[in-house]
Amino acid sequence: MLVKVVLCDINAKMIKAWRDTFEENPEVEIVEGSMLDCQVSAWVTPTNSGGRMDGGLDLVIKNHLGAAIEKDVQARIKSLYGGKMDVGYSTCVPTGRAMPRFLISTPTMVSSNEDVSDTLNVALACAAAFQAVHTQNEAEPASVRSVALPGLGANTGRVPVEICADLMWTAYNLFREKSFANYAEMRAALEEELGDLGPSSKPPKPKAAPAATNGGGHHDDEDEDSGDDDFDDT
């Protein structure tokens, strides 16, 4: 199933970089504005490895969806990763709303306010978010028909917008071309494209996915933290 991808940010420089990089991908919608206005099945937010939604886009989304969403994200991280979700993994939790039905959290950094400009964390985080979409749709077919992502790592993470756009484009094309059984397979495929992605953590102990609910989701990973009040966090 084809999933509509929307790239959304309040940073005009990020928008320009995306438009230049995704010039030959007219199927990707690029929107200058707030994630809260994106009417899609799932929002992607960059967060820290612990799932604390206390800054940046994380905080904006928590204020919009309610404090319970942070508890749900942290509970999922504890269940799947023992409380710490590393870069290259993600979580997908139901929001209890019609739109977005799911919140996908994907870390671009381990803790808050890290400079990740010399890493390939943006590609890992973006690919992990797309892997969460695949996983959710395998568990509940067509439950994620569209997904919105901000400029991952371009704010707190200090990644130049042009590099952020290039790395997200690489992850997007991987998502369009292939699906993977797990995050390890995803990482291996990404390394074929980009080379060594840096140290990898030990894969979490496999656990049974939670049963689908009203919102339907389950997943594995998350990202980000930081900022202030509207977009991107890492």
PDB file of C-alpha atoms in Angstrom:
ATOM      1  CA  MET A   1       0.000   0.000   0.000  1.00  0.00           C
ATOM      2  CA  LEU A   2       1.289   3.442  -0.897  1.00  0.00           C
ATOM      3  CA  VAL A   3       1.490   5.818   2.046  1.00  0.00           C
ATOM      4  CA  LYS A   4       1.194   9.561   1.521  1.00  0.00           C
ATOM      5  CA  VAL A   5       4.210  11.399   2.952  1.00  0.00           C
ATOM      6  CA  VAL A   6       3.924  15.012   4.114  1.00  0.00           C
ATOM      7  CA  LEU A   7       6.989  17.024   5.129  1.00  0.00           C
ATOM      8  CA  CYS A   8       5.953  19.852   7.423  1.00  0.00           C
ATOM      9  CA  ASP A   9       7.967  22.479   9.294  1.00  0.00           C
ATOM     10  CA  ILE A  10       7.749  26.108  10.379  1.00  0.00           C
ATOM     11  CA  ASN A  11      11.344  26.740   9.281  1.00  0.00           C
ATOM     12  CA  ALA A  12      11.314  28.363   5.821  1.00  0.00           C
ATOM     13  CA  LYS A  13      14.916  27.251   5.189  1.00  0.00           C
ATOM     14  CA  MET A  14      13.928  23.640   5.854  1.00  0.00           C
ATOM     15  CA  ILE A  15      11.044  23.974   3.407  1.00  0.00           C
ATOM     16  CA  LYS A  16      13.346  25.288   0.667  1.00  0.00           C
ATOM     17  CA  ALA A  17      15.878  22.512   1.261  1.00  0.00           C
ATOM     18  CA  TRP A  18      13.135  19.872   1.003  1.00  0.00           C
ATOM     19  CA  ARG A  19      11.738  21.402  -2.174  1.00  0.00           C
ATOM     20  CA  ASP A  20      15.178  21.365  -3.776  1.00  0.00           C
ATOM     21  CA  THR A  21      15.979  17.814  -2.669  1.00  0.00           C
ATOM     22  CA  PHE A  22      12.549  16.278  -3.363  1.00  0.00           C
ATOM     23  CA  GLU A  23      12.156  18.131  -6.655  1.00  0.00           C
ATOM     24  CA  GLU A  24      11.702  14.872  -8.556  1.00  0.00           C
ATOM     25  CA  ASN A  25       9.277  13.451  -5.982  1.00  0.00           C
ATOM     26  CA  PRO A  26       6.020  15.309  -6.630  1.00  0.00           C
ATOM     27  CA  GLU A  27       4.151  12.645  -4.653  1.00  0.00           C
ATOM     28  CA  VAL A  28       5.688  14.087  -1.473  1.00  0.00           C
ATOM     29  CA  GLU A  29       3.720  17.034  -0.106  1.00  0.00           C
ATOM     30  CA  ILE A  30       5.795  19.822   1.452  1.00  0.00           C
ATOM     31  CA  VAL A  31       3.999  22.196   3.819  1.00  0.00           C
ATOM     32  CA  GLU A  32       5.263  25.255   5.655  1.00  0.00           C
ATOM     33  CA  GLY A  33       3.324  25.355   8.899  1.00  0.00           C
ATOM     34  CA  SER A  34       2.514  23.535  12.106  1.00  0.00           C
ATOM     35  CA  MET A  35       2.311  19.776  12.461  1.00  0.00           C
ATOM     36  CA  LEU A  36      -0.929  20.335  14.359  1.00  0.00           C
ATOM     37  CA  ASP A  37      -2.584  21.361  11.105  1.00  0.00           C
ATOM     38  CA  CYS A  38      -1.570  18.189   9.240  1.00  0.00           C
ATOM     39  CA  GLN A  39      -4.609  15.975   8.710  1.00  0.00           C
ATOM     40  CA  VAL A  40      -2.853  12.616   8.391  1.00  0.00           C
ATOM     41  CA  SER A  41      -2.986   9.156   9.942  1.00  0.00           C
ATOM     42  CA  ALA A  42       0.260   9.578  11.899  1.00  0.00           C
ATOM     43  CA  TRP A  43       2.490  12.373  13.149  1.00  0.00           C
ATOM     44  CA  VAL A  44       6.214  11.772  13.584  1.00  0.00           C
ATOM     45  CA  THR A  45       7.999  13.528  16.406  1.00  0.00           C
ATOM     46  CA  PRO A  46      11.703  13.513  17.261  1.00  0.00           C
ATOM     47  CA  THR A  47      12.229  12.860  20.950  1.00  0.00           C
ATOM     48  CA  ASN A  48      14.859  11.761  23.421  1.00  0.00           C
ATOM     49  CA  SER A  49      15.512   8.095  24.139  1.00  0.00           C
ATOM     50  CA  GLY A  50      13.433   8.174  27.315  1.00  0.00           C
ATOM     51  CA  GLY A  51      10.348   9.635  25.633  1.00  0.00           C
ATOM     52  CA  ARG A  52      10.223  12.795  27.727  1.00  0.00           C
ATOM     53  CA  MET A  53       7.977  15.200  25.836  1.00  0.00           C
ATOM     54  CA  ASP A  54       9.139  18.340  27.591  1.00  0.00           C
ATOM     55  CA  GLY A  55      10.371  20.555  24.770  1.00  0.00           C
ATOM     56  CA  GLY A  56      10.118  21.457  21.114  1.00  0.00           C
ATOM     57  CA  LEU A  57       7.636  19.639  18.899  1.00  0.00           C
ATOM     58  CA  ASP A  58       7.221  16.925  21.537  1.00  0.00           C
ATOM     59  CA  LEU A  59       5.839  19.475  23.991  1.00  0.00           C
ATOM     60  CA  VAL A  60       3.593  21.085  21.371  1.00  0.00           C
ATOM     61  CA  ILE A  61       2.106  17.684  20.559  1.00  0.00           C
ATOM     62  CA  LYS A  62       1.710  16.727  24.227  1.00  0.00           C
ATOM     63  CA  ASN A  63      -0.123  19.984  24.925  1.00  0.00           C
ATOM     64  CA  HIS A  64      -2.404  19.294  21.964  1.00  0.00           C
ATOM     65  CA  LEU A  65      -3.105  15.594  22.545  1.00  0.00           C
ATOM     66  CA  GLY A  66      -2.985  15.660  26.343  1.00  0.00           C
ATOM     67  CA  ALA A  67      -0.469  14.542  28.955  1.00  0.00           C
ATOM     68  CA  ALA A  68      -1.546  10.899  28.653  1.00  0.00           C
ATOM     69  CA  ILE A  69       0.250  10.606  25.307  1.00  0.00           C
ATOM     70  CA  GLU A  70       3.633  11.030  27.022  1.00  0.00           C
ATOM     71  CA  LYS A  71       2.763   8.287  29.518  1.00  0.00           C
ATOM     72  CA  ASP A  72       1.744   5.990  26.668  1.00  0.00           C
ATOM     73  CA  VAL A  73       4.986   6.649  24.771  1.00  0.00           C
ATOM     74  CA  GLN A  74       7.105   6.046  27.861  1.00  0.00           C
ATOM     75  CA  ALA A  75       5.183   2.878  28.720  1.00  0.00           C
ATOM     76  CA  ARG A  76       5.802   1.562  25.197  1.00  0.00           C
ATOM     77  CA  ILE A  77       9.508   2.396  25.432  1.00  0.00           C
ATOM     78  CA  LYS A  78       9.703   0.611  28.776  1.00  0.00           C
ATOM     79  CA  SER A  79       7.875  -2.420  27.407  1.00  0.00           C
ATOM     80  CA  LEU A  80       9.906  -2.761  24.218  1.00  0.00           C
ATOM     81  CA  TYR A  81      13.280  -1.284  25.150  1.00  0.00           C
ATOM     82  CA  GLY A  82      13.560  -1.406  28.911  1.00  0.00           C
ATOM     83  CA  GLY A  83      13.055   2.345  29.252  1.00  0.00           C
ATOM     84  CA  LYS A  84      15.610   3.575  26.722  1.00  0.00           C
ATOM     85  CA  MET A  85      14.997   3.704  22.969  1.00  0.00           C
ATOM     86  CA  ASP A  86      18.147   4.223  20.943  1.00  0.00           C
ATOM     87  CA  VAL A  87      18.543   6.082  17.669  1.00  0.00           C
ATOM     88  CA  GLY A  88      17.458   3.781  14.871  1.00  0.00           C
ATOM     89  CA  TYR A  89      14.332   2.511  16.642  1.00  0.00           C
ATOM     90  CA  SER A  90      10.861   3.992  17.062  1.00  0.00           C
ATOM     91  CA  THR A  91       7.525   3.656  18.821  1.00  0.00           C
ATOM     92  CA  CYS A  92       4.012   3.990  17.458  1.00  0.00           C
ATOM     93  CA  VAL A  93       1.174   4.582  19.903  1.00  0.00           C
ATOM     94  CA  PRO A  94      -2.535   5.239  19.305  1.00  0.00           C
ATOM     95  CA  THR A  95      -3.728   8.739  20.149  1.00  0.00           C
ATOM     96  CA  GLY A  96      -7.399   7.947  20.653  1.00  0.00           C
ATOM     97  CA  ARG A  97      -8.261  10.451  17.929  1.00  0.00           C
ATOM     98  CA  ALA A  98      -9.426  10.097  14.362  1.00  0.00           C
ATOM     99  CA  MET A  99      -6.520  12.261  13.135  1.00  0.00           C
ATOM    100  CA  PRO A 100      -3.837  11.542  13.802  1.00  0.00           C
ATOM    101  CA  ARG A 101      -4.637   7.990  14.856  1.00  0.00           C
ATOM    102  CA  PHE A 102      -1.004   7.400  15.809  1.00  0.00           C
ATOM    103  CA  LEU A 103       2.036   9.203  17.161  1.00  0.00           C
ATOM    104  CA  ILE A 104       5.376   7.852  15.975  1.00  0.00           C
ATOM    105  CA  SER A 105       8.340   8.824  18.126  1.00  0.00           C
ATOM    106  CA  THR A 106      11.856   8.434  16.757  1.00  0.00           C
ATOM    107  CA  PRO A 107      15.014   9.673  18.501  1.00  0.00           C
ATOM    108  CA  THR A 108      17.671  11.628  16.669  1.00  0.00           C
ATOM    109  CA  MET A 109      19.734  11.789  19.869  1.00  0.00           C
ATOM    110  CA  VAL A 110      19.993   9.992  23.183  1.00  0.00           C
ATOM    111  CA  SER A 111      19.529  12.953  25.517  1.00  0.00           C
ATOM    112  CA  SER A 112      18.388  16.515  25.035  1.00  0.00           C
ATOM    113  CA  ASN A 113      20.340  19.194  23.201  1.00  0.00           C
ATOM    114  CA  GLU A 114      22.999  17.065  21.495  1.00  0.00           C
ATOM    115  CA  ASP A 115      24.859  18.249  18.420  1.00  0.00           C
ATOM    116  CA  VAL A 116      24.331  15.436  15.902  1.00  0.00           C
ATOM    117  CA  SER A 117      25.503  17.394  12.856  1.00  0.00           C
ATOM    118  CA  ASP A 118      28.504  15.090  12.363  1.00  0.00           C
ATOM    119  CA  THR A 119      26.408  11.923  12.482  1.00  0.00           C
ATOM    120  CA  LEU A 120      23.964  10.121  10.195  1.00  0.00           C
ATOM    121  CA  ASN A 121      21.350  10.034  12.960  1.00  0.00           C
ATOM    122  CA  VAL A 122      18.795  11.884  10.844  1.00  0.00           C
ATOM    123  CA  ALA A 123      18.758   9.080   8.277  1.00  0.00           C
ATOM    124  CA  LEU A 124      18.482   6.460  11.016  1.00  0.00           C
ATOM    125  CA  ALA A 125      15.682   8.301  12.797  1.00  0.00           C
ATOM    126  CA  CYS A 126      13.741   8.916   9.593  1.00  0.00           C
ATOM    127  CA  ALA A 127      14.123   5.321   8.407  1.00  0.00           C
ATOM    128  CA  ALA A 128      13.010   4.085  11.842  1.00  0.00           C
ATOM    129  CA  ALA A 129       9.876   6.246  11.633  1.00  0.00           C
ATOM    130  CA  PHE A 130       9.047   4.755   8.236  1.00  0.00           C
ATOM    131  CA  GLN A 131       9.735   1.278   9.611  1.00  0.00           C
ATOM    132  CA  ALA A 132       7.131   2.004  12.281  1.00  0.00           C
ATOM    133  CA  VAL A 133       4.639   2.797   9.508  1.00  0.00           C
ATOM    134  CA  HIS A 134       5.389  -0.546   7.820  1.00  0.00           C
ATOM    135  CA  THR A 135       5.048  -2.429  11.091  1.00  0.00           C
ATOM    136  CA  GLN A 136       1.745  -0.789  11.989  1.00  0.00           C
ATOM    137  CA  ASN A 137       0.290  -1.475   8.554  1.00  0.00           C
ATOM    138  CA  GLU A 138       1.359  -5.106   8.751  1.00  0.00           C
ATOM    139  CA  ALA A 139      -0.423  -5.429  12.095  1.00  0.00           C
ATOM    140  CA  GLU A 140      -3.508  -3.513  10.952  1.00  0.00           C
ATOM    141  CA  PRO A 141      -3.632  -3.143   7.155  1.00  0.00           C
ATOM    142  CA  ALA A 142      -4.209   0.383   5.849  1.00  0.00           C
ATOM    143  CA  SER A 143      -4.289   1.859   9.355  1.00  0.00           C
ATOM    144  CA  VAL A 144      -1.597   4.388   8.357  1.00  0.00           C
ATOM    145  CA  ARG A 145      -2.469   5.875   4.985  1.00  0.00           C
ATOM    146  CA  SER A 146      -0.554   9.122   5.453  1.00  0.00           C
ATOM    147  CA  VAL A 147       2.279  10.348   7.672  1.00  0.00           C
ATOM    148  CA  ALA A 148       3.715  13.794   8.446  1.00  0.00           C
ATOM    149  CA  LEU A 149       7.343  14.387   9.428  1.00  0.00           C
ATOM    150  CA  PRO A 150       9.213  17.530  10.561  1.00  0.00           C
ATOM    151  CA  GLY A 151      12.823  18.423   9.775  1.00  0.00           C
ATOM    152  CA  LEU A 152      14.471  15.795  11.974  1.00  0.00           C
ATOM    153  CA  GLY A 153      17.581  17.060  13.744  1.00  0.00           C
ATOM    154  CA  ALA A 154      17.579  20.445  12.027  1.00  0.00           C
ATOM    155  CA  ASN A 155      16.847  22.463  15.150  1.00  0.00           C
ATOM    156  CA  THR A 156      18.340  21.255  18.431  1.00  0.00           C
ATOM    157  CA  GLY A 157      20.522  18.697  16.652  1.00  0.00           C
ATOM    158  CA  ARG A 158      22.197  21.488  14.640  1.00  0.00           C
ATOM    159  CA  VAL A 159      22.062  19.526  11.387  1.00  0.00           C
ATOM    160  CA  PRO A 160      22.208  21.922   8.392  1.00  0.00           C
ATOM    161  CA  VAL A 161      18.885  21.894   6.572  1.00  0.00           C
ATOM    162  CA  GLU A 162      20.471  20.801   3.287  1.00  0.00           C
ATOM    163  CA  ILE A 163      22.051  17.748   4.931  1.00  0.00           C
ATOM    164  CA  CYS A 164      18.841  17.009   6.825  1.00  0.00           C
ATOM    165  CA  ALA A 165      16.893  17.055   3.556  1.00  0.00           C
ATOM    166  CA  ASP A 166      19.408  14.758   1.829  1.00  0.00           C
ATOM    167  CA  LEU A 167      19.370  12.224   4.665  1.00  0.00           C
ATOM    168  CA  MET A 168      15.578  12.232   4.885  1.00  0.00           C
ATOM    169  CA  TRP A 169      15.403  11.751   1.108  1.00  0.00           C
ATOM    170  CA  THR A 170      17.637   8.670   1.408  1.00  0.00           C
ATOM    171  CA  ALA A 171      15.403   7.223   4.131  1.00  0.00           C
ATOM    172  CA  TYR A 172      12.278   8.047   2.122  1.00  0.00           C
ATOM    173  CA  ASN A 173      13.519   6.204  -0.952  1.00  0.00           C
ATOM    174  CA  LEU A 174      14.443   3.194   1.148  1.00  0.00           C
ATOM    175  CA  PHE A 175      10.904   3.239   2.546  1.00  0.00           C
ATOM    176  CA  ARG A 176       9.380   3.392  -0.933  1.00  0.00           C
ATOM    177  CA  GLU A 177      11.508   0.581  -2.326  1.00  0.00           C
ATOM    178  CA  LYS A 178      11.635  -1.963   0.502  1.00  0.00           C
ATOM    179  CA  SER A 179      10.089  -3.176   3.722  1.00  0.00           C
ATOM    180  CA  PHE A 180      12.033  -4.897   6.479  1.00  0.00           C
ATOM    181  CA  ALA A 181      11.331  -7.560   9.062  1.00  0.00           C
ATOM    182  CA  ASN A 182      13.015  -5.562  11.829  1.00  0.00           C
ATOM    183  CA  TYR A 183      15.175  -2.569  12.642  1.00  0.00           C
ATOM    184  CA  ALA A 184      18.411  -4.504  12.195  1.00  0.00           C
ATOM    185  CA  GLU A 185      17.519  -5.267   8.572  1.00  0.00           C
ATOM    186  CA  MET A 186      16.552  -1.643   8.074  1.00  0.00           C
ATOM    187  CA  ARG A 187      19.879  -0.438   9.446  1.00  0.00           C
ATOM    188  CA  ALA A 188      21.832  -2.857   7.253  1.00  0.00           C
ATOM    189  CA  ALA A 189      20.019  -1.608   4.142  1.00  0.00           C
ATOM    190  CA  LEU A 190      20.659   2.001   5.130  1.00  0.00           C
ATOM    191  CA  GLU A 191      24.355   1.263   5.617  1.00  0.00           C
ATOM    192  CA  GLU A 192      24.477  -0.091   2.065  1.00  0.00           C
ATOM    193  CA  GLU A 193      23.381   3.371   0.967  1.00  0.00           C
ATOM    194  CA  LEU A 194      25.366   5.573   3.342  1.00  0.00           C
ATOM    195  CA  GLY A 195      28.206   3.488   4.771  1.00  0.00           C
ATOM    196  CA  ASP A 196      28.984   3.053   8.462  1.00  0.00           C
ATOM    197  CA  LEU A 197      26.258   4.614  10.611  1.00  0.00           C
ATOM    198  CA  GLY A 198      28.353   4.567  13.756  1.00  0.00           C
ATOM    199  CA  PRO A 199      28.053   2.415  16.877  1.00  0.00           C
ATOM    200  CA  SER A 200      24.902   0.333  17.059  1.00  0.00           C
ATOM    201  CA  SER A 201      23.306  -0.762  20.290  1.00  0.00           C
ATOM    202  CA  LYS A 202      22.337  -4.292  21.205  1.00  0.00           C
ATOM    203  CA  PRO A 203      18.883  -5.082  19.802  1.00  0.00           C
ATOM    204  CA  PRO A 204      16.151  -5.096  22.454  1.00  0.00           C
ATOM    205  CA  LYS A 205      14.769  -8.392  23.634  1.00  0.00           C
ATOM    206  CA  PRO A 206      11.812  -9.256  21.361  1.00  0.00           C
ATOM    207  CA  LYS A 207       8.402  -8.929  22.950  1.00  0.00           C
ATOM    208  CA  ALA A 208       4.946  -9.658  21.682  1.00  0.00           C
ATOM    209  CA  ALA A 209       3.282  -6.625  20.112  1.00  0.00           C
ATOM    210  CA  PRO A 210       0.323  -5.252  22.097  1.00  0.00           C
ATOM    211  CA  ALA A 211      -3.117  -6.056  20.743  1.00  0.00           C
ATOM    212  CA  ALA A 212      -4.560  -3.403  18.453  1.00  0.00           C
ATOM    213  CA  THR A 213      -7.033  -1.080  20.122  1.00  0.00           C
ATOM    214  CA  ASN A 214      -9.257   1.656  18.912  1.00  0.00           C
ATOM    215  CA  GLY A 215      -6.205   3.528  17.794  1.00  0.00           C
ATOM    216  CA  GLY A 216      -4.681   0.295  16.710  1.00  0.00           C
ATOM    217  CA  GLY A 217      -0.971   0.818  17.054  1.00  0.00           C
ATOM    218  CA  HIS A 218       2.054  -0.807  18.394  1.00  0.00           C
ATOM    219  CA  HIS A 219       5.638  -0.148  17.726  1.00  0.00           C
ATOM    220  CA  ASP A 220       9.044   0.355  18.768  1.00  0.00           C
ATOM    221  CA  ASP A 221      10.840   3.610  18.812  1.00  0.00           C
ATOM    222  CA  GLU A 222      11.061   7.212  19.439  1.00  0.00           C
ATOM    223  CA  ASP A 223      13.065  10.381  19.311  1.00  0.00           C
ATOM    224  CA  GLU A 224      13.729  13.830  20.390  1.00  0.00           C
ATOM    225  CA  ASP A 225      13.427  16.485  22.842  1.00  0.00           C
ATOM    226  CA  SER A 226      14.307  20.110  23.147  1.00  0.00           C
ATOM    227  CA  GLY A 227      13.124  23.311  21.893  1.00  0.00           C
ATOM    228  CA  ASP A 228      10.307  25.532  22.633  1.00  0.00           C
ATOM    229  CA  ASP A 229       7.306  25.610  20.777  1.00  0.00           C
ATOM    230  CA  ASP A 230       6.465  24.512  17.473  1.00  0.00           C
ATOM    231  CA  PHE A 231       8.598  22.329  15.426  1.00  0.00           C
ATOM    232  CA  ASP A 232      11.473  20.010  15.206  1.00  0.00           C
ATOM    233  CA  ASP A 233      13.370  19.144  18.223  1.00  0.00           C
ATOM    234  CA  THR A 234      16.500  17.402  17.401  1.00  0.00           C
TER     235      THR A 234
END
